[in-house]
Coordinates of C-alpha atoms and ligand atoms in Angstrom, one line a residue:
M1 CA 0.0 0.0 0.0
S2 CA 1.3 3.5 -0.7
E3 CA 1.9 5.8 2.2
L4 CA -0.4 8.7 3.0
Y5 CA 2.4 11.3 2.7
E6 CA 2.7 10.4 -1.0
L7 CA -0.8 11.7 -1.7
G8 CA -1.6 15.1 -3.2
I9 CA -4.4 17.4 -1.9
S10 CA -7.1 16.0 -4.1
E11 CA -6.3 12.4 -3.4
A12 CA -6.1 13.1 0.3
R13 CA -9.5 14.8 0.2
K14 CA -11.0 11.9 -1.6
G15 CA -9.6 9.4 0.9
I16 CA -11.0 11.5 3.7
A17 CA -14.4 11.7 2.0
N18 CA -14.5 7.9 1.5
G19 CA -13.7 7.4 5.2
D20 CA -10.4 5.7 4.4
F21 CA -8.4 7.9 6.8
T22 CA -8.7 11.2 8.7
A23 CA -6.6 14.4 9.0
V24 CA -5.0 12.9 12.1
D25 CA -3.7 10.0 10.0
L26 CA -2.5 12.3 7.3
V27 CA -0.7 14.6 9.8
E28 CA 0.9 11.6 11.6
S29 CA 2.1 10.3 8.2
V30 CA 3.7 13.6 7.3
I31 CA 5.3 13.8 10.8
S32 CA 6.9 10.4 10.2
R33 CA 8.5 11.9 7.1
Y34 CA 9.6 15.0 9.0
E35 CA 11.3 12.8 11.6
S36 CA 13.1 10.9 8.8
D37 CA 13.9 14.0 6.7
D38 CA 17.3 13.4 5.3
L39 CA 17.0 16.3 2.8
H40 CA 16.8 19.0 5.4
A41 CA 13.7 20.2 3.8
Y42 CA 12.1 21.1 7.2
L43 CA 13.4 23.5 9.7
T44 CA 10.8 22.9 12.5
F45 CA 7.5 21.2 12.9
D46 CA 4.9 22.0 15.6
E47 CA 3.7 18.4 15.8
E48 CA 1.3 18.8 18.7
G49 CA -0.2 22.0 17.2
A50 CA -0.8 20.3 13.8
L51 CA -2.3 17.2 15.4
E52 CA -4.6 19.4 17.5
L53 CA -5.9 21.2 14.4
A54 CA -6.4 17.8 12.8
R55 CA -8.4 16.6 15.7
K56 CA -10.6 19.7 15.5
N57 CA -11.0 19.4 11.7
P58 CA -10.7 15.7 10.8
R59 CA -11.3 16.6 7.1
A60 CA -8.4 19.0 6.8
V61 CA -5.2 18.4 4.8
P62 CA -1.7 19.4 6.0
V63 CA 0.4 21.9 4.1
A64 CA 4.0 22.8 4.7
V65 CA 4.8 26.5 5.0
K66 CA 7.9 28.4 3.9
D67 CA 9.6 29.8 6.9
L68 CA 8.9 33.5 6.1
I69 CA 5.1 33.2 6.5
N70 CA 3.8 33.9 10.0
V71 CA 1.8 31.2 11.8
E72 CA 0.6 32.2 15.2
G73 CA 2.7 30.6 18.0
Q74 CA 5.3 29.1 15.6
P75 CA 8.9 30.2 14.9
C76 CA 9.4 32.3 11.7
T77 CA 13.1 32.6 11.1
C78 CA 13.2 33.4 7.3
A79 CA 16.2 31.0 7.5
S80 CA 18.1 33.9 9.1
K81 CA 20.1 34.0 12.4
I82 CA 18.7 37.4 13.0
L83 CA 15.2 35.9 13.6
E84 CA 16.4 33.0 15.7
G85 CA 14.0 32.5 18.6
Y86 CA 11.3 34.8 17.1
V87 CA 7.7 33.5 17.5
S88 CA 4.9 34.8 15.4
P89 CA 2.1 36.6 17.3
Y90 CA -0.5 36.2 14.5
D91 CA -1.4 34.3 11.4
A92 CA -0.7 35.7 7.9
T93 CA -3.8 36.1 5.9
V94 CA -2.8 33.2 3.7
I95 CA -2.7 31.0 6.8
S96 CA -6.1 32.1 8.2
R97 CA -7.6 31.6 4.7
M98 CA -6.0 28.2 4.4
K99 CA -7.3 27.1 7.8
A100 CA -10.8 28.3 6.9
A101 CA -10.6 26.3 3.6
G102 CA -9.7 23.0 5.4
F103 CA -5.9 23.1 5.5
I104 CA -3.5 22.8 8.4
P105 CA -0.2 24.5 8.5
A106 CA 2.1 21.6 9.1
G107 CA 5.8 22.1 9.3
R108 CA 8.1 25.0 8.4
V109 CA 10.3 24.5 5.4
N110 CA 13.8 25.8 4.6
M111 CA 14.6 28.6 2.2
D112 CA 17.4 31.0 1.2
E113 CA 17.8 33.7 3.9
F114 CA 15.0 36.2 3.5
A115 CA 14.2 34.6 0.1
M116 CA 17.4 35.8 -1.5
G117 CA 19.0 33.1 -3.6
S118 CA 18.3 30.3 -6.0
S119 CA 19.7 27.2 -4.2
T120 CA 18.7 27.3 -0.5
E121 CA 22.4 27.3 0.2
N122 CA 21.9 30.8 1.7
S123 CA 19.9 29.4 4.6
A124 CA 21.6 30.1 7.9
Y125 CA 20.6 26.6 9.0
G126 CA 22.3 24.7 6.2
P127 CA 21.3 23.7 2.7
T128 CA 18.4 21.5 1.6
R129 CA 19.2 18.6 -0.7
N130 CA 17.4 17.8 -4.0
P131 CA 15.2 14.6 -3.7
F132 CA 16.4 13.4 -7.1
D133 CA 20.1 13.7 -6.3
R134 CA 21.2 14.5 -2.8
D135 CA 24.4 16.1 -4.0
R136 CA 22.4 18.8 -5.8
V137 CA 20.4 21.8 -4.7
P138 CA 16.6 21.9 -4.7
G139 CA 16.7 25.4 -6.2
G140 CA 15.5 28.4 -4.3
S141 CA 14.5 30.4 -2.6
S142 CA 11.6 28.1 -1.9
G143 CA 13.9 25.1 -1.9
G144 CA 12.5 23.5 1.3
S145 CA 9.0 23.7 -0.1
A146 CA 10.0 22.1 -3.5
A147 CA 12.1 19.3 -1.9
A148 CA 9.3 18.5 0.5
V149 CA 6.7 18.3 -2.3
G150 CA 9.0 16.6 -4.8
G151 CA 10.4 14.2 -2.2
N152 CA 7.0 13.3 -0.8
L153 CA 7.8 14.8 2.6
C154 CA 4.5 16.6 2.6
I155 CA 1.2 16.8 0.7
A156 CA 1.6 20.3 -0.6
A157 CA 3.5 23.5 0.3
L158 CA 3.3 27.2 0.2
G159 CA 6.3 29.1 -1.3
T160 CA 6.9 32.7 -2.3
D161 CA 8.2 34.1 -5.6
T162 CA 9.8 37.5 -6.0
G163 CA 11.9 36.8 -9.1
G164 CA 11.5 33.1 -9.6
S165 CA 11.6 31.5 -6.2
I166 CA 8.5 29.3 -6.7
R167 CA 9.1 28.4 -10.3
Q168 CA 12.8 27.6 -10.4
P169 CA 12.7 25.2 -7.4
A170 CA 9.5 23.6 -8.8
S171 CA 11.4 22.9 -12.0
F172 CA 14.3 21.4 -10.1
C173 CA 12.1 19.1 -7.9
N174 CA 9.4 18.0 -10.4
C175 CA 6.6 20.1 -8.8
V176 CA 3.9 22.3 -10.1
G177 CA 4.6 25.9 -8.8
V178 CA 2.4 28.9 -9.5
K179 CA 3.4 32.5 -9.0
P180 CA 0.1 34.4 -8.9
S181 CA -0.3 37.9 -10.4
Y182 CA 0.9 40.7 -8.2
G183 CA -2.1 41.5 -5.9
R184 CA -3.9 38.2 -6.3
V185 CA -2.7 36.9 -2.9
S186 CA -2.4 38.9 0.3
R187 CA 1.1 39.6 1.6
Y188 CA -0.1 40.4 5.1
G189 CA 2.0 38.4 7.5
V190 CA 4.5 37.4 4.9
T191 CA 8.0 38.7 5.7
A192 CA 8.7 41.3 3.0
F193 CA 11.7 41.0 0.6
A194 CA 10.8 43.2 -2.3
S195 CA 7.3 44.6 -1.7
S196 CA 6.4 45.4 -5.4
L197 CA 7.2 41.8 -6.4
D198 CA 6.6 39.4 -3.6
Q199 CA 3.7 36.8 -4.1
V200 CA 2.8 33.7 -2.2
G201 CA 1.8 30.7 -4.3
P202 CA 1.1 26.9 -4.2
M203 CA 3.8 24.2 -4.8
T204 CA 2.0 20.9 -5.4
K205 CA 2.1 17.5 -7.0
S206 CA -0.5 18.3 -9.6
V207 CA -2.1 21.3 -11.4
E208 CA -5.4 20.5 -9.8
D209 CA -3.9 20.7 -6.3
A210 CA -2.3 24.1 -7.3
A211 CA -5.8 25.3 -8.3
V212 CA -7.4 24.2 -5.1
L213 CA -4.7 25.7 -2.9
L214 CA -4.5 29.0 -4.8
Q215 CA -8.3 29.3 -4.6
A216 CA -8.0 29.0 -0.8
I217 CA -5.4 31.7 -0.4
A218 CA -6.3 34.2 -3.1
G219 CA -8.5 37.3 -2.9
H220 CA -9.0 40.8 -1.5
D221 CA -7.7 41.5 2.0
E222 CA -8.3 44.7 4.0
M223 CA -4.7 44.2 5.4
D224 CA -3.0 44.4 2.0
G225 CA -3.9 47.4 -0.2
T226 CA -2.5 45.8 -3.3
T227 CA -5.3 43.2 -3.4
P228 CA -8.2 44.4 -5.5
R229 CA -11.8 43.2 -5.0
E230 CA -11.6 41.1 -8.2
P231 CA -13.5 38.0 -7.3
V232 CA -11.6 34.7 -7.1
P233 CA -12.8 32.3 -9.8
D234 CA -13.5 28.7 -9.0
Y235 CA -10.2 27.5 -10.3
A236 CA -10.7 23.8 -9.5
E237 CA -14.0 23.8 -11.3
L238 CA -12.7 25.8 -14.3
I239 CA -9.8 23.4 -15.1
R240 CA -12.1 20.4 -15.5
G241 CA -11.9 19.2 -19.1
A242 CA -9.3 21.8 -20.0
S243 CA -8.0 21.6 -23.5
L244 CA -5.3 23.2 -25.6
K245 CA -7.5 23.3 -28.8
G246 CA -7.3 26.7 -30.4
V247 CA -5.2 28.1 -27.5
R248 CA -2.8 30.6 -28.9
I249 CA 0.6 30.1 -27.3
G250 CA 3.4 32.6 -27.9
L251 CA 7.0 31.7 -28.0
P252 CA 9.0 34.8 -27.1
K253 CA 12.0 34.7 -29.4
E254 CA 14.3 36.3 -26.8
Y255 CA 13.8 33.2 -24.6
F256 CA 15.2 30.8 -27.2
N257 CA 18.7 30.1 -28.5
V258 CA 20.1 31.9 -25.4
G259 CA 23.6 31.2 -24.3
G260 CA 24.1 29.2 -21.1
V261 CA 21.0 27.1 -21.5
D262 CA 21.5 23.4 -21.0
A263 CA 20.9 21.3 -24.1
E264 CA 18.6 19.0 -22.2
V265 CA 16.5 21.9 -21.1
S266 CA 16.2 23.0 -24.7
R267 CA 15.3 19.5 -25.8
I268 CA 12.6 19.2 -23.1
T269 CA 11.2 22.6 -23.9
D270 CA 11.0 21.8 -27.6
E271 CA 9.2 18.6 -26.8
A272 CA 6.7 20.5 -24.7
I273 CA 6.1 22.9 -27.6
S274 CA 5.4 19.9 -29.9
K275 CA 3.1 18.4 -27.3
C276 CA 1.1 21.6 -27.1
E277 CA 0.9 21.7 -30.9
A278 CA -0.2 18.1 -31.1
A279 CA -2.9 18.9 -28.5
G280 CA -4.3 21.6 -30.8
A281 CA -2.6 24.7 -29.7
E282 CA -1.6 27.3 -32.2
L283 CA 2.0 28.4 -31.8
V284 CA 3.0 32.0 -32.6
E285 CA 6.4 33.6 -32.4
V286 CA 6.2 36.8 -30.3
S287 CA 8.8 39.3 -29.1
L288 CA 9.5 40.8 -25.7
P289 CA 12.1 43.2 -26.8
H290 CA 13.2 44.5 -23.3
T291 CA 13.9 41.1 -21.9
S292 CA 17.7 41.6 -21.8
Y293 CA 17.3 44.5 -19.4
A294 CA 15.1 42.7 -16.9
M295 CA 17.9 41.1 -14.9
A296 CA 19.6 44.5 -14.3
V297 CA 16.4 46.2 -13.5
Y298 CA 15.5 43.4 -10.9
Y299 CA 18.9 43.7 -9.2
I300 CA 18.3 47.4 -8.7
I301 CA 14.6 47.3 -7.6
A302 CA 14.6 44.2 -5.5
P303 CA 17.7 45.1 -3.4
A304 CA 16.4 48.7 -3.0
E305 CA 13.1 47.5 -1.6
A306 CA 14.9 44.9 0.5
S307 CA 17.2 47.4 2.0
A308 CA 14.2 49.4 3.2
N309 CA 12.2 46.3 4.4
L310 CA 15.1 44.8 6.3
A311 CA 15.8 48.1 8.2
R312 CA 13.4 46.9 10.8
F313 CA 15.8 44.2 12.0
D314 CA 17.8 46.4 14.3
G315 CA 18.4 44.3 17.4
V316 CA 15.7 46.3 19.3
R317 CA 12.3 45.0 18.1
Y318 CA 13.0 41.6 16.7
G319 CA 15.2 38.6 17.1
H320 CA 18.9 38.7 17.5
R321 CA 20.5 41.3 19.8
S322 CA 24.2 41.7 19.9
R323 CA 25.9 41.2 23.3
E324 CA 28.9 43.2 22.2
A325 CA 27.0 46.5 21.9
H326 CA 27.8 49.5 24.1
D327 CA 25.4 52.1 22.8
V328 CA 22.4 52.3 20.4
L329 CA 24.4 52.7 17.2
S330 CA 26.7 49.8 17.9
L331 CA 23.6 47.8 18.9
Y332 CA 22.2 48.3 15.4
A333 CA 25.5 47.8 13.6
K334 CA 26.6 44.7 15.6
S335 CA 23.2 43.0 15.7
R336 CA 22.9 43.3 11.9
A337 CA 26.5 42.4 11.3
E338 CA 26.1 39.2 13.4
G339 CA 22.5 38.4 12.3
F340 CA 22.5 38.7 8.5
G341 CA 24.4 36.4 6.1
P342 CA 26.6 37.5 3.3
E343 CA 24.0 37.5 0.5
V344 CA 21.6 39.5 2.5
K345 CA 24.3 42.0 3.4
R346 CA 25.2 42.3 -0.3
R347 CA 21.6 43.1 -1.2
I348 CA 21.3 45.7 1.6
I349 CA 24.5 47.4 0.5
M350 CA 23.5 47.4 -3.2
G351 CA 20.0 48.6 -2.3
T352 CA 21.2 51.4 0.0
Y353 CA 23.6 52.5 -2.7
V354 CA 21.0 52.7 -5.5
L355 CA 18.6 54.7 -3.3
S356 CA 21.2 57.1 -2.0
S357 CA 21.0 60.8 -3.0
G358 CA 22.8 61.5 -6.2
Y359 CA 22.3 57.9 -7.4
Y360 CA 18.6 57.5 -7.0
D361 CA 17.7 59.0 -10.4
A362 CA 20.5 57.3 -12.2
Y363 CA 19.7 53.8 -10.8
Y364 CA 16.4 53.4 -9.0
G365 CA 14.5 56.0 -11.0
R366 CA 15.7 54.6 -14.4
A367 CA 15.1 51.0 -13.4
Q368 CA 11.5 51.9 -12.6
K369 CA 11.1 53.4 -16.1
V370 CA 12.6 50.3 -17.8
R371 CA 10.4 48.1 -15.7
T372 CA 7.4 49.9 -17.3
L373 CA 8.9 49.0 -20.7
V374 CA 9.2 45.4 -19.7
K375 CA 5.6 45.3 -18.5
R376 CA 4.5 46.9 -21.8
D377 CA 6.2 44.1 -23.7
F378 CA 3.9 41.6 -21.9
D379 CA 0.8 43.7 -22.5
E380 CA 1.5 43.8 -26.2
A381 CA 2.2 40.1 -26.4
F382 CA -1.0 39.3 -24.6
G383 CA -2.9 41.3 -27.2
K384 CA -1.9 38.6 -29.6
V385 CA -1.7 35.3 -27.6
D386 CA -3.4 33.7 -24.6
A387 CA -0.2 32.5 -23.0
L388 CA 3.6 32.3 -23.4
L389 CA 5.6 29.1 -23.2
T390 CA 9.3 29.4 -22.2
P391 CA 12.0 27.4 -20.5
C392 CA 11.7 27.8 -16.7
A393 CA 15.3 27.6 -15.5
P394 CA 18.3 27.6 -17.8
T395 CA 19.6 24.3 -16.3
P396 CA 18.5 21.3 -14.2
A397 CA 19.5 21.3 -10.6
F398 CA 23.2 22.1 -10.1
K399 CA 25.6 20.6 -7.4
I400 CA 25.7 22.0 -3.9
G401 CA 28.7 24.4 -3.8
E402 CA 28.9 24.5 -7.7
L403 CA 27.9 28.1 -8.2
Q404 CA 30.2 30.3 -6.1
D405 CA 29.9 33.5 -8.0
P406 CA 26.7 35.5 -7.1
L407 CA 26.3 36.8 -10.7
T408 CA 26.2 33.2 -12.0
M409 CA 23.7 32.3 -9.3
Y410 CA 21.5 35.3 -10.4
L411 CA 21.3 34.0 -13.9
N412 CA 19.1 31.1 -12.8
D413 CA 16.2 33.6 -12.9
L414 CA 16.8 34.8 -16.4
F415 CA 13.5 33.4 -17.6
T416 CA 11.4 34.1 -14.5
I417 CA 12.4 37.7 -13.6
P418 CA 10.7 39.5 -16.5
S419 CA 7.2 38.2 -15.7
A420 CA 7.8 39.0 -12.0
L421 CA 8.6 42.6 -13.0
A422 CA 5.5 42.7 -15.1
G423 CA 3.3 41.5 -12.3
V424 CA 1.7 38.8 -14.5
C425 CA 1.0 35.2 -13.4
A426 CA 3.3 32.3 -14.3
A427 CA 3.8 28.7 -13.5
S428 CA 6.3 25.9 -13.8
V429 CA 4.9 22.5 -14.8
P430 CA 7.0 19.3 -14.9
A431 CA 7.9 18.6 -18.5
G432 CA 10.4 15.7 -18.4
F433 CA 13.7 14.4 -17.2
A434 CA 17.2 15.3 -18.4
K435 CA 19.3 12.5 -19.9
P436 CA 21.3 10.8 -18.6
S437 CA 21.1 12.5 -15.1
G438 CA 17.3 11.8 -14.7
L439 CA 17.0 15.3 -13.2
P440 CA 13.5 16.9 -13.6
V441 CA 12.9 19.9 -15.8
G442 CA 9.9 22.1 -15.9
V443 CA 8.5 24.5 -18.5
Q444 CA 7.1 27.9 -17.8
F445 CA 3.7 29.1 -18.9
V446 CA 2.9 32.8 -18.5
C447 CA -0.5 34.6 -18.7
G448 CA -1.7 38.1 -18.2
S449 CA -2.5 39.8 -14.9
F450 CA -5.3 38.1 -13.0
E451 CA -5.6 35.4 -15.7
E452 CA -4.8 32.6 -13.3
A453 CA -7.9 30.6 -14.5
R454 CA -6.6 30.6 -18.0
L455 CA -3.0 29.8 -16.8
L456 CA -4.2 26.9 -14.7
K457 CA -6.4 25.5 -17.6
I458 CA -3.4 25.6 -19.9
C459 CA -1.1 23.9 -17.3
K460 CA -3.8 21.3 -16.7
A461 CA -4.2 20.5 -20.4
F462 CA -0.4 20.3 -20.8
E463 CA -0.2 18.0 -17.8
D464 CA -2.8 15.8 -19.3
A465 CA -1.2 15.9 -22.7
R466 CA 2.0 14.5 -21.2
Ligands
LIG501 N1 16.8 34.2 -7.0 C1 16.2 35.6 -7.0 C2 16.9 36.4 -5.9 O1 17.8 35.9 -5.3 C3 14.7 35.5 -6.7 C4 14.4 35.2 -5.3 C5 12.9 35.1 -5.1 O2 12.1 35.0 -6.0 N2 12.6 35.3 -3.8 O3 16.5 37.5 -5.6

């Protein structure tokens, strides 16, 4: 018999409805995987808390939570030393919504510190391993979420995506990962990295599960002014019988024949294109002419916003406080120097620089203008096509320790950053396995802002076509 932790959300719900097992059985099964976790996907697990919620709601399904989303009474370290010992005083909106929709937050999963990175090696608590090859990274920053889903250490997980942090790890670990449109999901209670980009999204074993979990967390929230009153469609219902017939899929020419892309990624992406065509989709070449600027724009805007957001970690209000300080200024300086890791410091320094007087217009102001051009590219493309299909990450999972240079690491998000800047929705869907390594590779579908229903339908039809 297969184990309960191998199930996805939909199968788990069916089993509960049939009376085969209860939420308590599910949570216990997931806890057994947490206790034997040799990937270091989890950081902590409030076992008693999860079991108590399962006893109260025997039809609920456990979901692992990235360690930057606040769950009342649980630690929330953002994989940083600076938040060691911090306990959340309240639930993030995504958590209260999830609970109301029949889910239980179950376990906190590893990530790059403050979501900065593409490998989960930037966690202050040690790296997570890829379930398909333990010497390799699971991707990042939602690497714990991806490893837990792909390695069957949980039923489903929440991740966050600022420039690719749901999609790239989903591609590396054979999961479905959806980055919702900016504003679709509330960020209240989600530790901010870059506030104009951050989104929470589902990481799951199937497209149907992603639809169900997204539906649970999406929607207007009084506590997040970027969430419009746009009603949340019934995603799970809408994807039933999804088809690619007559769907116009754009292939942005700037995303193909790019240097540094692994040959197996290209082969699997080409195969995905053929499968869409065979399933009745109409393929159209499109152009997103400002693509090559997106990376530079992101590495100005994201660090700028991060430097402002991370100013709150000062040794006074949260987490780590230096014992070496002798006055208030040295308290700030030493607490931050001791608490933040090297990548976070690099971002704060870059961000502070591009916002400083005399440089603001030259860097930050210009980056904002170019961001508008990047966004316009997508608006124009979506005037012609329903969705875009692109590679998701340039390579399959790389080895732990393999990428030492930060710029090389940043290139992982080449294909995911432009859509993040544009605020549109995008997803990574498993597309195949590289030869001869057997490492999973996902492809990316991108749709317009608040077009998640369309995106999920296309992903579902592609999943079925495979
Ligand atoms: N890898 C990118 C970065 O380091 C994106 C991270 C993310 O989406 N949170 O900023």
